[in-house]
Amino acid sequence: LGIAQQVGLTGTDPEFPPTINVTGYTGLVGSGNHLRYQTPIRNNEYVDNVTLIRGSHAIKFGGSFRYSSNLDLNRSGAGGRFTFNNMATGNGLASLLLGWVTSATLTDVFPTQSRGNTAGAFVQDDWKVTPRFTLNIGLRYDIDQPRWEQIDNRQNSFDTHAINPVSGTPGIVLFSGRDGVSKYAHNWDLNNFGPRFGFAWRARERWVLRGGAAVVYEPEYDSATPLVAGLGFSLQGNFVSPDGGLTPAFLLRNGMPAIKPPTEADLTPAFGAVPLGASPTTSVEFFDRNNRRTGYLETFNFDIQRELSKNVLVEIGYLGTLGHKLAGSNNLSLDQVPTNLLGPGNAQVRRPFPQFSDVGIIAPAIGNSNYDGLNLHLEKRFSAGLHFQANYTFSRFIDDMESRVPASNAGSSFVNNYDRKQNRGLSGNDVKHRLIWSSVYELPVGKGKPADLGFWNHFIAGWSTGVIAEIRSGSPYGVTEQTNTTGSFSPNERPNVVGDPVLPSDRPLSDKLNEWFNVAAFAQPPQYVFGNAGRTAGYGPGAVNIDVSVLKDFAVRENQRLQFRAEMLNAPNHPNFGLPNTARGAPNFGRITSLAPTGTQSRVVQLGLHYQF
């Protein structure tokens, strides 16, 4: 756009427009600037599987190896962010015209290329013990090589015990491939053995029993995990007026002051730290170099199937899952000391690493979960023009962390980092009841059908209809305070529960939307005290969605047909509401002001033609 050149701005990247904020005005220049450069992510995978049949045994074994490489340059803020207030001139726009900068920041990063390899092997025996009984026994082993940065070891770590030379307190930043630090982001986890067992038994002619258990490991890296912790490999500048704007941080015509890029000489144990009592300027994220573990699930199931007639069967089953060492979110730098020692003073110096702002582990293996589900299944196989199946699930999902689950509203991180059991509660993904129905029905009219109407087949034959419906209960929500008075630097504080949050369920819909729960049941805790509310306080509204389709097939020629389709998404035009606002003290606290973020919110009718040949 050339905005920087037009205003004569120097010291920033001219490819990026600056972001300019002026007190009393909005949207003058730029709402943000961003550049993402990424070469195609390379994933080369090699797989080989073998099956041996030996009598009643079907033995399968094999392995896989995957090579991964990702070159990424994610730049934001390289054009600079400038603020102009009205302190010196009485008008923010006048300060802009004078170039009287109140504050400015500039951020730019170096490109990184992360590398990592993954390998796995398995063996399984499917043993037909008798014509009615089959056993499945197997073992899988997975290993994920810790990632490393290929260009210049551009990633950091952290030592929580080493004494910092600047502050004299524990905690120094480490840099991969330097001063004896390994190039890998963290240690290897070599214990990922996953046994599995299953069976199927036809007890009687129409009775089948199935069951199984397995240990399954999570991927070491996913879309929620940064591939590289790149502290120390970026260009950062922050300039602020010393007196709130009376004196400029600098004059715009002089350009952004020069920012010295980090060099190898800067990558020392003193990096980013400030003396004890000073305001920190650096936050640290890192992979747990010595104690990283791969999360895993223990899953087990059992079901009984009964064939009621030739084409109708019913099934009841149980599915259970225990999650261990699941990737979560953890801020190590929370100021949590006994309440009797808290009071007015510098809270920063009481943090475990006062020389830094926040210090957090990337995806630490600290999460646990527990899922139990009872499933009922009824199915009619396609016959006489009709097919349908219905699934009902009654379940309960409990965990103790949800920061890596974007759809959750049940609390994002630990409030008390030193007593994480307080975070255990209903998962934000818990759905207690869910019913899913699908069906297809064809009119029994046409050639070869029970009713052959001859000429009238052109108009009556070939019609069919389908229905897909889901009815489910609501998801949990948690209540938080707008203001954190614990002095702990925890992002969320929960209130005290001083009454019953549940309101009568037979109220009019308008009353429910205006106050979904009893807002008077929550109160601000005393200063320096954690609230007694749990992570979840109740359930939000349920959801109903019904999609209907009507189809007509026209025979054109042999092996050719034209299909007309009419589809209604959310056919009853039923609104599905979102969760209530849960920030206590906010104007809309307890109110539902939005629709659910997923699904079709209003009826949609679409028509189409489909030609098959």
Coordinates of C-alpha atoms in Angstrom, one line a residue:
L1 CA 0.0 0.0 0.0
G2 CA 3.0 2.3 0.5
I3 CA 1.4 4.0 3.5
A4 CA 4.7 4.1 5.4
Q5 CA 6.4 5.9 2.4
Q6 CA 3.5 8.3 2.0
V7 CA 3.8 9.6 5.5
G8 CA 7.6 9.5 5.5
L9 CA 7.8 6.8 8.2
T10 CA 11.1 5.0 8.6
G11 CA 12.4 2.3 10.8
T12 CA 9.6 -0.1 10.0
D13 CA 9.1 -2.7 7.2
P14 CA 7.7 -0.7 4.2
E15 CA 5.7 -3.8 3.1
F16 CA 3.5 -3.5 6.1
P17 CA 1.0 -0.7 6.8
P18 CA 1.4 0.8 10.3
T19 CA -1.4 0.5 12.8
I20 CA -2.3 3.9 14.2
N21 CA -4.5 4.4 17.3
V22 CA -5.7 7.9 18.1
T23 CA -7.5 8.7 21.4
G24 CA -11.1 9.7 20.5
Y25 CA -11.0 8.3 17.0
T26 CA -11.3 4.7 15.6
G27 CA -10.2 3.1 12.4
L28 CA -7.9 5.8 11.1
V29 CA -5.1 3.6 9.8
G30 CA -4.8 -0.2 9.9
S31 CA -6.6 -2.7 12.2
G32 CA -3.5 -4.9 12.2
N33 CA -0.8 -6.1 9.9
H34 CA 0.1 -9.7 9.2
L35 CA 2.2 -11.8 6.8
R36 CA 2.2 -15.6 6.8
Y37 CA 4.8 -17.3 4.6
Q38 CA 4.9 -21.0 4.6
T39 CA 6.3 -23.5 2.1
P40 CA 4.3 -26.7 1.7
I41 CA 4.5 -28.9 4.8
R42 CA 6.4 -32.0 3.8
N43 CA 5.1 -35.3 5.2
N44 CA 6.8 -38.3 3.6
E45 CA 5.3 -41.5 4.9
Y46 CA 6.4 -45.0 4.3
V47 CA 4.1 -47.9 5.3
D48 CA 4.4 -51.7 5.0
N49 CA 2.0 -54.3 6.3
V50 CA 2.0 -58.0 6.0
T51 CA -0.7 -60.6 6.7
L52 CA 0.0 -64.3 7.3
I53 CA -2.8 -66.9 7.4
R54 CA -1.9 -69.9 9.4
G55 CA -4.8 -72.2 10.1
S56 CA -7.2 -70.4 12.4
H57 CA -4.8 -67.5 12.9
A58 CA -4.6 -64.3 10.8
I59 CA -1.4 -62.7 11.9
K60 CA -0.8 -59.1 10.8
F61 CA 2.3 -57.0 11.4
G62 CA 3.9 -53.9 9.9
G63 CA 5.3 -50.5 10.5
S64 CA 5.4 -46.9 9.4
F65 CA 7.9 -44.1 9.3
R66 CA 7.0 -40.4 8.6
Y67 CA 9.4 -37.6 7.9
S68 CA 8.0 -34.1 8.6
S69 CA 9.4 -30.6 7.7
N70 CA 7.8 -27.2 8.1
L71 CA 9.3 -23.9 7.0
D72 CA 7.3 -21.1 8.6
L73 CA 7.5 -17.3 8.7
N74 CA 4.7 -15.8 10.7
R75 CA 5.1 -12.0 10.9
S76 CA 2.8 -9.6 12.6
G77 CA 3.5 -6.1 13.8
A78 CA 6.5 -5.5 11.5
G79 CA 4.8 -2.2 10.3
G80 CA 4.7 -0.9 13.9
R81 CA 1.8 0.0 16.1
F82 CA 1.6 3.7 17.1
T83 CA -0.6 5.4 19.7
F84 CA -1.3 9.2 19.9
N85 CA -3.2 10.6 22.9
N86 CA -4.5 14.0 23.8
M87 CA -2.3 14.7 26.8
A88 CA 0.1 17.2 25.1
T89 CA -2.3 18.9 22.7
G90 CA -5.8 18.3 24.0
N91 CA -6.7 16.4 20.9
G92 CA -5.4 13.0 19.7
L93 CA -5.6 13.9 16.1
A94 CA -3.5 17.1 16.7
S95 CA -0.9 14.9 18.3
L96 CA -0.9 12.7 15.2
L97 CA -0.5 15.7 12.9
L98 CA 2.5 16.8 15.0
G99 CA 3.9 13.3 15.1
W100 CA 3.8 13.3 18.9
V101 CA 4.0 9.6 19.6
T102 CA 2.7 8.5 22.9
S103 CA 3.8 4.8 22.6
A104 CA 5.0 2.5 19.8
T105 CA 5.8 -1.1 19.4
L106 CA 7.5 -3.1 16.6
T107 CA 7.7 -6.9 16.4
D108 CA 9.2 -9.1 13.8
V109 CA 10.3 -12.7 13.8
F110 CA 12.9 -14.8 12.1
P111 CA 11.9 -17.7 9.9
T112 CA 12.0 -21.2 11.4
Q113 CA 12.1 -24.7 9.9
S114 CA 11.0 -27.4 12.3
R115 CA 11.9 -31.0 11.7
G116 CA 10.6 -34.2 13.3
N117 CA 10.1 -37.9 12.5
T118 CA 7.6 -40.4 13.7
A119 CA 7.7 -44.2 13.6
G120 CA 5.4 -47.0 14.7
A121 CA 5.1 -50.8 14.5
F122 CA 2.4 -53.3 15.4
V123 CA 1.6 -57.0 15.5
Q124 CA -1.9 -58.5 15.9
D125 CA -3.3 -62.0 15.8
D126 CA -7.0 -62.5 14.9
W127 CA -7.6 -66.0 16.2
K128 CA -10.8 -67.8 15.2
V129 CA -10.9 -70.1 18.3
T130 CA -14.2 -71.7 17.2
P131 CA -16.6 -70.9 14.4
R132 CA -18.5 -68.8 17.0
F133 CA -15.7 -67.2 19.0
T134 CA -12.8 -64.9 17.7
L135 CA -10.0 -63.4 19.7
N136 CA -8.0 -60.3 18.7
I137 CA -4.7 -59.8 20.5
G138 CA -2.2 -57.1 19.5
L139 CA 0.6 -54.7 20.5
R140 CA 1.5 -51.4 19.0
Y141 CA 4.6 -49.2 19.6
D142 CA 4.9 -45.6 18.7
I143 CA 7.8 -43.1 19.0
D144 CA 7.8 -39.4 18.1
Q145 CA 11.2 -37.9 17.6
P146 CA 11.4 -34.5 19.5
R147 CA 11.3 -31.6 17.0
W148 CA 14.3 -29.5 16.3
E149 CA 14.9 -26.3 14.4
Q150 CA 17.0 -26.8 11.2
I151 CA 18.1 -23.3 10.2
D152 CA 20.1 -22.3 13.3
N153 CA 18.7 -24.1 16.3
R154 CA 16.2 -21.3 16.7
Q155 CA 14.3 -22.5 19.7
N156 CA 14.5 -21.9 23.4
S157 CA 13.9 -23.8 26.6
F158 CA 14.0 -23.0 30.3
D159 CA 15.8 -24.2 33.4
T160 CA 13.6 -23.7 36.5
H161 CA 16.4 -24.3 39.0
A162 CA 19.5 -22.5 37.7
I163 CA 20.1 -19.1 39.4
N164 CA 19.6 -16.1 37.1
P165 CA 22.6 -13.8 37.1
V166 CA 20.5 -10.7 36.8
S167 CA 17.9 -11.3 39.5
G168 CA 19.6 -13.8 41.7
T169 CA 16.4 -16.0 41.6
P170 CA 15.8 -19.4 40.0
G171 CA 15.0 -19.5 36.3
I172 CA 17.1 -18.9 33.1
V173 CA 16.3 -19.2 29.4
L174 CA 18.2 -21.9 27.6
F175 CA 18.8 -22.0 23.8
S176 CA 19.0 -25.2 21.8
G177 CA 22.4 -26.3 20.5
R178 CA 24.3 -23.8 22.7
D179 CA 26.2 -24.2 25.9
G180 CA 25.7 -28.0 25.9
V181 CA 21.9 -27.8 25.5
S182 CA 20.5 -30.5 23.2
K183 CA 19.1 -29.4 19.8
Y184 CA 15.9 -31.2 20.6
A185 CA 13.0 -29.4 22.1
H186 CA 12.5 -32.0 24.8
N187 CA 13.4 -35.5 25.9
W188 CA 12.4 -38.7 24.1
D189 CA 9.5 -40.7 25.5
L190 CA 10.3 -44.3 24.8
N191 CA 7.5 -45.9 26.8
N192 CA 4.6 -45.8 24.2
F193 CA 3.5 -49.4 24.2
G194 CA -0.1 -49.9 23.3
P195 CA -1.6 -53.4 24.0
R196 CA -5.0 -54.2 22.6
F197 CA -7.5 -57.0 23.1
G198 CA -10.9 -57.8 21.6
F199 CA -13.3 -60.6 21.2
A200 CA -16.5 -61.5 19.3
W201 CA -18.8 -64.3 20.4
R202 CA -22.0 -65.5 18.7
A203 CA -23.6 -66.9 21.8
R204 CA -26.7 -68.0 20.0
E205 CA -28.1 -67.8 16.5
R206 CA -29.3 -64.2 17.0
W207 CA -27.1 -63.1 19.9
V208 CA -23.6 -61.5 19.5
L209 CA -21.4 -60.2 22.2
R210 CA -18.4 -58.0 21.5
G211 CA -15.8 -56.4 23.7
G212 CA -12.3 -54.9 23.7
A213 CA -9.7 -52.8 25.4
A214 CA -6.7 -50.8 24.1
V215 CA -4.1 -48.2 25.1
V216 CA -3.9 -45.5 22.4
Y217 CA -1.3 -42.7 22.4
E218 CA -1.9 -39.1 21.4
P219 CA 0.1 -37.5 18.6
E220 CA 3.1 -35.6 20.1
Y221 CA 2.2 -32.5 18.1
D222 CA -1.1 -31.3 16.9
S223 CA -2.7 -28.1 15.5
A224 CA -2.9 -26.6 19.0
T225 CA 0.9 -27.1 19.7
P226 CA 3.5 -24.6 18.4
L227 CA 6.2 -26.5 16.5
V228 CA 9.0 -24.3 17.8
A229 CA 9.4 -22.2 20.9
G230 CA 11.3 -19.3 19.3
L231 CA 12.0 -16.8 22.1
G232 CA 15.2 -14.9 21.4
F233 CA 14.9 -15.1 17.6
S234 CA 12.7 -12.1 17.0
L235 CA 13.0 -8.3 16.7
Q236 CA 11.1 -6.5 19.4
G237 CA 10.9 -2.8 20.4
N238 CA 8.7 -1.0 22.8
F239 CA 8.9 2.8 23.2
V240 CA 6.7 4.7 25.8
S241 CA 6.4 8.4 26.8
P242 CA 8.0 8.8 30.2
D243 CA 5.1 11.1 31.4
G244 CA 2.0 9.7 29.8
G245 CA 2.2 11.7 26.6
L246 CA 3.4 15.2 27.7
T247 CA 6.8 14.3 26.3
P248 CA 6.8 12.1 23.1
A249 CA 8.3 8.7 23.1
F250 CA 9.8 10.0 19.8
L251 CA 8.8 12.2 16.9
L252 CA 7.2 10.4 14.0
R253 CA 9.2 12.3 11.4
N254 CA 12.4 10.9 13.0
G255 CA 11.1 7.3 12.4
M256 CA 11.0 4.4 14.7
P257 CA 14.2 4.3 16.8
A258 CA 16.7 1.7 15.8
I259 CA 16.2 -1.7 17.3
K260 CA 19.2 -3.9 17.8
P261 CA 18.5 -7.5 16.6
P262 CA 19.6 -10.3 19.0
T263 CA 23.0 -11.8 18.3
E264 CA 24.7 -14.9 19.6
A265 CA 26.2 -12.8 22.3
D266 CA 22.8 -12.0 23.6
L267 CA 21.8 -15.6 24.0
T268 CA 23.1 -16.0 27.5
P269 CA 21.5 -17.0 30.9
A270 CA 20.8 -13.3 31.4
F271 CA 18.5 -13.1 28.4
G272 CA 15.2 -11.4 29.0
A273 CA 15.6 -11.0 32.8
V274 CA 15.2 -7.9 34.9
P275 CA 16.6 -7.2 38.4
L276 CA 14.4 -8.2 41.3
G277 CA 11.7 -5.5 41.9
A278 CA 11.8 -4.2 38.3
S279 CA 8.9 -4.6 35.9
P280 CA 9.5 -7.6 33.7
T281 CA 9.4 -7.3 29.9
T282 CA 9.7 -10.9 28.8
S283 CA 7.3 -13.9 28.9
V284 CA 8.7 -17.4 28.4
E285 CA 7.1 -20.4 26.8
F286 CA 9.0 -23.7 26.5
F287 CA 8.7 -27.4 26.1
D288 CA 9.4 -29.4 29.3
R289 CA 12.9 -30.5 28.3
N290 CA 13.3 -33.3 30.9
N291 CA 9.8 -34.5 31.8
R292 CA 7.7 -34.4 28.6
R293 CA 5.4 -37.4 28.3
T294 CA 3.0 -38.6 25.6
G295 CA -0.6 -38.5 26.6
Y296 CA -2.6 -41.7 26.3
L297 CA -6.1 -43.1 26.5
E298 CA -7.2 -46.4 28.1
T299 CA -10.3 -47.3 26.2
F300 CA -12.7 -50.3 26.8
N301 CA -16.0 -51.3 25.4
F302 CA -18.6 -54.0 25.6
D303 CA -21.9 -54.5 23.7
I304 CA -24.6 -57.0 23.1
Q305 CA -26.4 -57.3 19.8
R306 CA -29.7 -59.0 19.2
E307 CA -31.3 -59.6 15.8
L308 CA -35.0 -59.1 16.3
S309 CA -36.0 -60.2 12.8
K310 CA -34.3 -60.7 9.4
N311 CA -33.6 -57.0 8.9
V312 CA -34.0 -55.4 12.4
L313 CA -31.4 -55.5 15.1
V314 CA -31.0 -53.8 18.5
E315 CA -27.7 -53.2 20.3
I316 CA -26.8 -52.0 23.8
G317 CA -23.2 -51.1 24.6
Y318 CA -20.8 -49.4 27.0
L319 CA -17.8 -47.3 26.1
G320 CA -15.3 -46.1 28.7
T321 CA -12.2 -44.0 28.3
L322 CA -9.6 -42.9 30.8
G323 CA -7.2 -40.1 29.7
H324 CA -3.8 -39.7 31.3
K325 CA -1.0 -37.1 30.8
L326 CA -3.1 -35.2 28.3
A327 CA -1.7 -32.0 26.9
G328 CA -3.0 -29.0 28.7
S329 CA -2.0 -25.5 29.7
N330 CA 0.0 -24.5 32.7
N331 CA 1.4 -21.1 33.9
L332 CA 4.3 -21.8 36.3
S333 CA 4.6 -18.2 37.3
L334 CA 1.6 -17.8 39.5
D335 CA 1.9 -15.9 42.8
Q336 CA 0.3 -18.2 45.3
V337 CA 1.5 -18.0 48.8
P338 CA -0.5 -18.5 52.1
T339 CA -3.3 -16.0 52.5
N340 CA -1.9 -14.7 55.8
L341 CA 1.2 -13.5 54.0
L342 CA -0.7 -11.6 51.3
G343 CA -1.3 -7.9 51.4
P344 CA -0.4 -4.6 49.8
G345 CA 3.0 -4.7 48.1
N346 CA 4.8 -5.7 45.0
A347 CA 3.1 -9.0 43.9
Q348 CA 5.6 -9.5 41.1
V349 CA 8.5 -10.2 43.5
R350 CA 6.4 -13.1 45.1
R351 CA 6.2 -15.0 41.8
P352 CA 8.4 -18.0 41.4
F353 CA 10.3 -16.3 38.5
P354 CA 10.0 -12.6 39.3
Q355 CA 12.5 -11.6 36.6
F356 CA 10.0 -12.6 33.9
S357 CA 6.3 -12.0 33.2
D358 CA 4.5 -15.3 32.6
V359 CA 6.4 -18.5 32.4
G360 CA 4.5 -21.5 30.9
I361 CA 5.1 -25.0 29.6
I362 CA 3.8 -25.7 26.1
A363 CA 1.3 -28.5 26.2
P364 CA 2.4 -30.0 29.5
A365 CA 1.3 -33.6 30.1
I366 CA -0.8 -32.8 33.2
G367 CA -4.4 -33.4 32.1
N368 CA -6.7 -36.3 33.0
S369 CA -10.2 -37.2 31.7
N370 CA -12.9 -39.8 32.3
Y371 CA -15.7 -40.7 29.9
D372 CA -18.5 -43.2 30.4
G373 CA -21.2 -43.7 27.8
L374 CA -24.1 -46.0 27.4
N375 CA -25.3 -46.4 23.9
L376 CA -28.6 -47.9 22.5
H377 CA -28.8 -48.6 18.8
L378 CA -31.8 -49.7 16.7
E379 CA -31.4 -50.4 13.0
K380 CA -33.5 -51.6 10.2
R381 CA -31.6 -52.7 7.1
F382 CA -32.9 -51.5 3.8
S383 CA -35.8 -53.6 2.7
A384 CA -39.3 -52.9 1.4
G385 CA -38.1 -49.4 0.6
L386 CA -37.3 -48.4 4.2
H387 CA -34.1 -48.0 6.1
F388 CA -33.7 -46.3 9.5
Q389 CA -31.3 -46.3 12.4
A390 CA -31.6 -44.6 15.8
N391 CA -28.7 -44.0 18.3
Y392 CA -29.2 -42.8 21.9
T393 CA -26.2 -42.0 24.1
F394 CA -26.3 -41.3 27.8
S395 CA -22.8 -40.2 28.9
R396 CA -20.7 -38.3 31.3
F397 CA -17.4 -36.6 30.5
I398 CA -15.2 -35.4 33.3
D399 CA -11.8 -33.7 33.0
D400 CA -9.6 -31.2 34.7
M401 CA -8.4 -28.9 31.9
E402 CA -9.8 -27.6 28.6
S403 CA -7.5 -24.9 27.3
R404 CA -6.8 -26.9 24.1
V405 CA -10.5 -27.4 23.4
P406 CA -11.6 -24.2 21.6
A407 CA -15.4 -24.9 21.8
S408 CA -15.3 -25.2 25.6
N409 CA -16.8 -22.6 27.9
A410 CA -16.2 -24.5 31.1
G411 CA -13.0 -22.8 32.2
S412 CA -9.8 -22.5 30.2
S413 CA -6.9 -23.0 32.7
F414 CA -6.1 -23.9 36.3
V415 CA -7.0 -21.3 38.8
N416 CA -4.9 -22.8 41.6
N417 CA -1.8 -24.2 39.9
Y418 CA -0.8 -25.9 43.1
D419 CA -4.1 -27.8 43.7
R420 CA -5.2 -28.8 40.2
K421 CA -7.8 -31.3 41.6
Q422 CA -10.0 -28.3 42.2
N423 CA -10.3 -28.0 38.4
R424 CA -11.8 -31.5 38.1
G425 CA -15.4 -31.2 36.8
L426 CA -17.7 -31.7 33.9
S427 CA -15.9 -31.2 30.6
G428 CA -17.1 -28.4 28.3
N429 CA -17.7 -31.1 25.7
D430 CA -19.9 -33.1 28.0
V431 CA -23.3 -33.9 26.4
K432 CA -25.4 -35.9 28.8
H433 CA -28.1 -37.0 26.3
R434 CA -27.9 -37.3 22.5
L435 CA -30.4 -38.9 20.1
I436 CA -29.6 -39.2 16.4
W437 CA -32.1 -40.5 13.9
S438 CA -31.6 -41.2 10.1
S439 CA -34.0 -42.8 7.7
V440 CA -34.7 -43.2 4.0
Y441 CA -38.0 -44.2 2.5
E442 CA -38.7 -45.0 -1.2
L443 CA -42.2 -45.2 -2.6
P444 CA -43.0 -48.8 -3.5
V445 CA -44.1 -47.7 -7.0
G446 CA -42.4 -48.4 -10.3
K447 CA -41.1 -51.2 -12.5
G448 CA -40.1 -54.2 -10.3
K449 CA -41.7 -52.6 -7.2
P450 CA -44.9 -53.8 -5.4
A451 CA -47.0 -51.3 -7.4
D452 CA -46.2 -51.0 -11.1
L453 CA -48.5 -48.3 -12.5
G454 CA -47.3 -48.4 -16.0
F455 CA -47.6 -45.0 -17.6
W456 CA -48.1 -43.3 -14.2
N457 CA -44.7 -44.5 -13.1
H458 CA -43.2 -41.5 -14.9
F459 CA -44.9 -39.2 -12.3
I460 CA -45.3 -41.3 -9.1
A461 CA -42.3 -43.7 -9.2
G462 CA -38.8 -42.8 -8.2
W463 CA -39.7 -40.6 -5.2
S464 CA -37.9 -41.0 -1.9
T465 CA -37.5 -39.0 1.2
G466 CA -34.8 -38.9 3.9
V467 CA -34.6 -37.5 7.4
I468 CA -31.5 -36.8 9.6
A469 CA -32.3 -35.5 13.1
E470 CA -30.2 -34.7 16.2
I471 CA -31.6 -33.9 19.6
R472 CA -29.1 -33.3 22.4
S473 CA -28.9 -31.7 25.8
G474 CA -26.8 -28.6 26.5
S475 CA -23.1 -28.2 27.3
P476 CA -21.7 -27.1 30.7
Y477 CA -20.7 -23.6 31.4
G478 CA -18.6 -22.0 34.2
V479 CA -18.9 -18.7 35.9
T480 CA -15.8 -16.4 36.3
E481 CA -15.2 -13.0 37.8
Q482 CA -14.4 -9.9 35.7
T483 CA -11.8 -8.8 38.3
N484 CA -9.2 -11.1 39.8
T485 CA -8.6 -10.1 43.4
T486 CA -6.5 -13.1 44.4
G487 CA -3.2 -11.4 43.6
S488 CA -2.1 -14.7 42.0
F489 CA -1.8 -13.6 38.3
S490 CA -4.2 -16.4 37.5
P491 CA -6.2 -15.5 34.4
N492 CA -9.6 -16.4 35.8
E493 CA -11.0 -16.1 39.3
R494 CA -14.2 -18.0 40.2
P495 CA -16.8 -16.5 42.4
N496 CA -18.3 -17.7 45.7
V497 CA -21.5 -19.6 45.5
V498 CA -24.0 -18.0 48.0
G499 CA -27.3 -19.5 46.7
D500 CA -28.9 -21.9 44.4
P501 CA -28.0 -21.1 40.8
V502 CA -30.8 -23.2 39.4
L503 CA -34.0 -21.5 38.3
P504 CA -37.3 -23.2 37.5
S505 CA -37.3 -25.0 34.1
D506 CA -41.0 -24.2 33.4
R507 CA -40.5 -20.5 32.8
P508 CA -41.3 -18.8 29.5
L509 CA -38.5 -18.8 26.9
S510 CA -38.1 -15.1 27.1
D511 CA -37.5 -15.3 30.9
K512 CA -34.9 -18.1 30.4
L513 CA -33.0 -16.1 27.8
N514 CA -33.0 -13.0 30.0
E515 CA -31.7 -14.9 33.1
W516 CA -30.7 -18.5 32.3
F517 CA -29.4 -19.0 35.9
N518 CA -29.8 -17.2 39.2
V519 CA -27.2 -14.5 38.9
A520 CA -27.7 -13.6 42.6
A521 CA -26.3 -17.0 43.6
F522 CA -22.7 -15.8 42.9
A523 CA -20.6 -13.2 44.7
Q524 CA -17.1 -11.7 44.6
P525 CA -14.8 -13.6 47.0
P526 CA -12.8 -11.6 49.6
Q527 CA -9.5 -10.2 48.4
Y528 CA -6.6 -12.7 48.2
V529 CA -9.0 -15.7 48.5
F530 CA -10.1 -18.2 45.8
G531 CA -13.8 -18.5 45.2
N532 CA -15.5 -21.8 46.1
A533 CA -17.4 -22.2 42.8
G534 CA -16.5 -25.2 40.7
R535 CA -15.3 -25.1 37.2
T536 CA -18.8 -25.8 35.9
A537 CA -21.9 -24.2 37.2
G538 CA -24.7 -25.7 35.1
Y539 CA -25.8 -26.7 31.6
G540 CA -26.7 -24.4 28.7
P541 CA -29.6 -24.9 26.3
G542 CA -30.0 -28.1 24.3
A543 CA -30.2 -28.3 20.5
V544 CA -32.6 -29.7 18.0
N545 CA -31.8 -30.0 14.3
I546 CA -33.9 -31.8 11.7
D547 CA -32.9 -32.0 8.0
V548 CA -35.3 -33.3 5.4
S549 CA -34.8 -34.2 1.8
V550 CA -37.1 -35.2 -1.0
L551 CA -35.7 -36.8 -4.2
K552 CA -37.1 -37.8 -7.6
D553 CA -35.2 -40.0 -10.0
F554 CA -35.9 -39.9 -13.7
A555 CA -34.7 -42.7 -16.0
V556 CA -33.0 -41.2 -19.1
R557 CA -31.3 -44.1 -20.7
E558 CA -29.7 -47.3 -19.6
N559 CA -27.2 -46.5 -16.8
Q560 CA -28.2 -42.8 -17.0
R561 CA -30.6 -40.9 -14.7
L562 CA -31.5 -37.4 -13.7
Q563 CA -32.2 -36.8 -10.0
F564 CA -34.1 -33.8 -8.6
R565 CA -33.3 -32.9 -5.0
A566 CA -35.1 -30.6 -2.6
E567 CA -33.4 -30.3 0.8
M568 CA -34.5 -28.4 3.9
L569 CA -31.9 -27.8 6.5
N570 CA -33.3 -27.1 9.9
A571 CA -36.8 -27.9 8.5
P572 CA -38.8 -26.8 11.6
N573 CA -36.8 -23.5 11.7
H574 CA -35.9 -24.2 15.3
P575 CA -33.4 -21.7 16.9
N576 CA -30.6 -23.2 18.9
F577 CA -29.2 -20.8 21.4
G578 CA -25.7 -20.4 22.7
L579 CA -24.4 -20.5 26.2
P580 CA -25.2 -17.7 28.7
N581 CA -22.8 -14.9 29.4
T582 CA -20.8 -16.1 32.4
A583 CA -18.6 -13.1 33.5
R584 CA -20.1 -12.0 36.8
G585 CA -20.6 -8.3 36.9
A586 CA -20.9 -7.8 33.1
P587 CA -24.0 -6.1 31.8
N588 CA -25.3 -9.3 30.2
F589 CA -24.3 -11.7 33.0
G590 CA -26.6 -14.7 33.0
R591 CA -28.3 -13.7 29.7
I592 CA -28.2 -15.6 26.5
T593 CA -27.6 -13.1 23.7
S594 CA -26.4 -15.3 20.8
L595 CA -27.2 -18.4 18.8
A596 CA -25.2 -21.6 19.0
P597 CA -22.0 -21.2 16.9
T598 CA -22.5 -24.5 15.0
G599 CA -25.3 -25.8 12.8
T600 CA -27.9 -24.1 10.6
Q601 CA -29.7 -21.5 12.6
S602 CA -32.5 -20.7 10.2
R603 CA -34.3 -22.9 7.7
V604 CA -32.4 -23.2 4.4
V605 CA -34.2 -24.7 1.4
Q606 CA -32.0 -25.7 -1.6
L607 CA -32.9 -27.3 -4.9
G608 CA -30.6 -29.2 -7.2
L609 CA -30.3 -31.5 -10.2
H610 CA -27.9 -34.4 -10.4
Y611 CA -27.1 -36.1 -13.6
Q612 CA -25.5 -39.6 -13.4
F613 CA -24.0 -41.3 -16.4

